[in-house]
PDB file of C-alpha atoms in Angstrom:
ATOM      1  CA  ASN C   1      12.565   1.457  16.799  1.00  0.00           C
ATOM      2  CA  MET C   2       9.165   2.044  18.319  1.00  0.00           C
ATOM      3  CA  ASN C   3       8.363   5.128  16.293  1.00  0.00           C
ATOM      4  CA  SER C   4       5.266   5.443  14.218  1.00  0.00           C
ATOM      5  CA  VAL C   5       5.815   5.786  10.470  1.00  0.00           C
ATOM      6  CA  ILE C   6       4.150   8.481   8.393  1.00  0.00           C
ATOM      7  CA  CYS C   7       3.958   7.695   4.704  1.00  0.00           C
ATOM      8  CA  SER C   8       2.031   8.726   1.648  1.00  0.00           C
ATOM      9  CA  VAL C   9      -0.128   6.063   0.004  1.00  0.00           C
ATOM     10  CA  ARG C  10      -1.408   6.875  -3.469  1.00  0.00           C
ATOM     11  CA  PHE C  11      -3.688   5.108  -5.929  1.00  0.00           C
ATOM     12  CA  ARG C  12      -3.832   5.588  -9.704  1.00  0.00           C
ATOM     13  CA  GLY C  13      -5.149   3.981 -12.870  1.00  0.00           C
ATOM     14  CA  GLY C  14      -8.554   3.224 -11.390  1.00  0.00           C
ATOM     15  CA  ALA C  15      -7.287   1.690  -8.144  1.00  0.00           C
ATOM     16  CA  GLU C  16      -8.523   4.836  -6.385  1.00  0.00           C
ATOM     17  CA  LEU C  17     -12.107   3.833  -7.217  1.00  0.00           C
ATOM     18  CA  LEU C  18     -11.809   1.168  -4.524  1.00  0.00           C
ATOM     19  CA  PHE C  19     -10.968   3.920  -2.028  1.00  0.00           C
ATOM     20  CA  ASP C  20     -13.903   6.307  -2.576  1.00  0.00           C
ATOM     21  CA  GLY C  21     -12.012   7.964  -5.425  1.00  0.00           C
ATOM     22  CA  VAL C  22      -9.386   9.347  -3.052  1.00  0.00           C
ATOM     23  CA  LYS C  23      -6.021   9.233  -4.792  1.00  0.00           C
ATOM     24  CA  LYS C  24      -3.731  10.273  -1.956  1.00  0.00           C
ATOM     25  CA  HIS C  25      -3.782   9.256   1.689  1.00  0.00           C
ATOM     26  CA  GLN C  26      -1.385  10.499   4.347  1.00  0.00           C
ATOM     27  CA  VAL C  27      -1.051   7.457   6.563  1.00  0.00           C
ATOM     28  CA  THR C  28       0.266   7.303  10.116  1.00  0.00           C
ATOM     29  CA  LEU C  29       1.157   3.726  10.987  1.00  0.00           C
ATOM     30  CA  PRO C  30       1.057   3.133  14.735  1.00  0.00           C
ATOM     31  CA  CYS C  31       4.033   2.099  16.835  1.00  0.00           C
ATOM     32  CA  GLN C  32       4.743  -1.608  16.819  1.00  0.00           C
ATOM     33  CA  PRO C  33       7.734  -3.652  17.986  1.00  0.00           C
ATOM     34  CA  GLU C  34       8.810  -4.871  14.549  1.00  0.00           C
ATOM     35  CA  PRO C  35       9.467  -2.538  11.588  1.00  0.00           C
ATOM     36  CA  TRP C  36       6.603  -1.795   9.243  1.00  0.00           C
ATOM     37  CA  ASP C  37       7.006  -3.537   5.909  1.00  0.00           C
ATOM     38  CA  ILE C  38       4.843  -3.554   2.797  1.00  0.00           C
ATOM     39  CA  ARG C  39       3.179  -6.807   3.896  1.00  0.00           C
ATOM     40  CA  ASN C  40       1.998  -5.112   7.100  1.00  0.00           C
ATOM     41  CA  LEU C  41       1.087  -1.935   5.215  1.00  0.00           C
ATOM     42  CA  LEU C  42      -1.194  -3.947   2.910  1.00  0.00           C
ATOM     43  CA  LYS C  43      -2.907  -5.490   5.937  1.00  0.00           C
ATOM     44  CA  TRP C  44      -3.361  -2.005   7.377  1.00  0.00           C
ATOM     45  CA  ILE C  45      -4.775  -0.698   4.083  1.00  0.00           C
ATOM     46  CA  LYS C  46      -7.178  -3.640   3.928  1.00  0.00           C
ATOM     47  CA  GLN C  47      -8.417  -2.978   7.466  1.00  0.00           C
ATOM     48  CA  ASN C  48      -8.496   0.817   7.405  1.00  0.00           C
ATOM     49  CA  LEU C  49      -8.854   2.149   3.861  1.00  0.00           C
ATOM     50  CA  LEU C  50     -10.329  -0.575   1.684  1.00  0.00           C
ATOM     51  CA  LYS C  51     -14.028  -0.783   2.374  1.00  0.00           C
ATOM     52  CA  GLU C  52     -15.329  -2.993  -0.425  1.00  0.00           C
ATOM     53  CA  ARG C  53     -14.358  -5.379  -3.204  1.00  0.00           C
ATOM     54  CA  GLN C  54     -11.114  -6.357  -1.522  1.00  0.00           C
ATOM     55  CA  GLU C  55     -10.531  -9.006  -4.182  1.00  0.00           C
ATOM     56  CA  LEU C  56      -9.974  -6.231  -6.741  1.00  0.00           C
ATOM     57  CA  PHE C  57      -6.988  -4.987  -4.745  1.00  0.00           C
ATOM     58  CA  MET C  58      -5.691  -7.865  -2.631  1.00  0.00           C
ATOM     59  CA  GLN C  59      -4.857 -11.465  -3.409  1.00  0.00           C
ATOM     60  CA  GLY C  60      -3.741 -13.385  -0.356  1.00  0.00           C
ATOM     61  CA  ASP C  61      -1.447 -11.068   1.582  1.00  0.00           C
ATOM     62  CA  SER C  62      -0.215  -9.244  -1.531  1.00  0.00           C
ATOM     63  CA  VAL C  63      -1.738  -7.071  -4.228  1.00  0.00           C
ATOM     64  CA  ARG C  64      -3.517  -8.856  -7.026  1.00  0.00           C
ATOM     65  CA  PRO C  65      -1.779  -9.304 -10.386  1.00  0.00           C
ATOM     66  CA  GLY C  66      -2.228  -6.223 -12.539  1.00  0.00           C
ATOM     67  CA  ILE C  67      -1.467  -3.750  -9.781  1.00  0.00           C
ATOM     68  CA  LEU C  68       1.960  -2.143 -10.011  1.00  0.00           C
ATOM     69  CA  VAL C  69       3.586  -0.995  -6.784  1.00  0.00           C
ATOM     70  CA  LEU C  70       6.144   1.804  -6.755  1.00  0.00           C
ATOM     71  CA  ILE C  71       8.105   2.725  -3.635  1.00  0.00           C
ATOM     72  CA  ASN C  72       9.557   6.223  -3.914  1.00  0.00           C
ATOM     73  CA  ASP C  73       9.111   5.948  -7.698  1.00  0.00           C
ATOM     74  CA  ALA C  74      11.053   2.655  -7.947  1.00  0.00           C
ATOM     75  CA  ASP C  75       9.491  -0.668  -8.866  1.00  0.00           C
ATOM     76  CA  TRP C  76       8.900  -2.620  -5.666  1.00  0.00           C
ATOM     77  CA  GLU C  77      10.473  -5.686  -7.291  1.00  0.00           C
ATOM     78  CA  LEU C  78      13.788  -3.858  -6.909  1.00  0.00           C
ATOM     79  CA  MET C  79      13.034  -3.028  -3.272  1.00  0.00           C
ATOM     80  CA  GLY C  80      12.219  -6.457  -1.861  1.00  0.00           C
ATOM     81  CA  GLU C  81       8.457  -6.349  -2.512  1.00  0.00           C
ATOM     82  CA  LEU C  82       6.496  -7.376   0.604  1.00  0.00           C
ATOM     83  CA  ASP C  83       9.640  -7.391   2.747  1.00  0.00           C
ATOM     84  CA  TYR C  84      10.573  -3.772   2.046  1.00  0.00           C
ATOM     85  CA  LYS C  85      10.898  -1.923   5.376  1.00  0.00           C
ATOM     86  CA  LEU C  86       9.002   1.343   5.321  1.00  0.00           C
ATOM     87  CA  GLN C  87      10.834   4.511   6.265  1.00  0.00           C
ATOM     88  CA  ASP C  88       9.263   7.725   7.475  1.00  0.00           C
ATOM     89  CA  GLN C  89       8.033   9.882   4.570  1.00  0.00           C
ATOM     90  CA  ASP C  90       8.089   7.048   2.041  1.00  0.00           C
ATOM     91  CA  ASN C  91       5.762   7.298  -0.937  1.00  0.00           C
ATOM     92  CA  VAL C  92       3.973   4.102  -1.914  1.00  0.00           C
ATOM     93  CA  LEU C  93       2.043   4.205  -5.196  1.00  0.00           C
ATOM     94  CA  PHE C  94      -0.406   1.554  -6.392  1.00  0.00           C
ATOM     95  CA  ILE C  95      -1.291   1.686 -10.086  1.00  0.00           C
ATOM     96  CA  SER C  96      -4.002  -0.506 -11.530  1.00  0.00           C
ATOM     97  CA  THR C  97      -3.190  -1.663 -15.042  1.00  0.00           C
ATOM     98  CA  LEU C  98      -6.533  -3.417 -15.362  1.00  0.00           C
ATOM     99  CA  HIS C  99      -9.194  -1.594 -17.318  1.00  0.00           C
ATOM    100  CA  GLY C 100     -12.814  -2.273 -18.046  1.00  0.00           C
ATOM    101  CA  GLY C 101     -15.242  -4.073 -15.831  1.00  0.00           C
TER     102      GLY C 101
END
């Protein structure tokens, strides 16, 4: 499957502040030989959307503790987390549960 994947990436709970306050991004992931998974999506977000303070969003190749990830409104822990294979038109929501500074 060499198709690009178009998905919606959303940020809530303060996570959007790391992305210029933009809460919703329509993302077109380019064609690549292997399927896009959440691990690759996070790399893409880090390179293309996240401009500063990466440590507030990422830890290693995953999100930092305190950020909930929902895939099509289901907890990503039920979906295989980083290994979940993205489908066209998926909705991925990142919610920061960390407050204060």
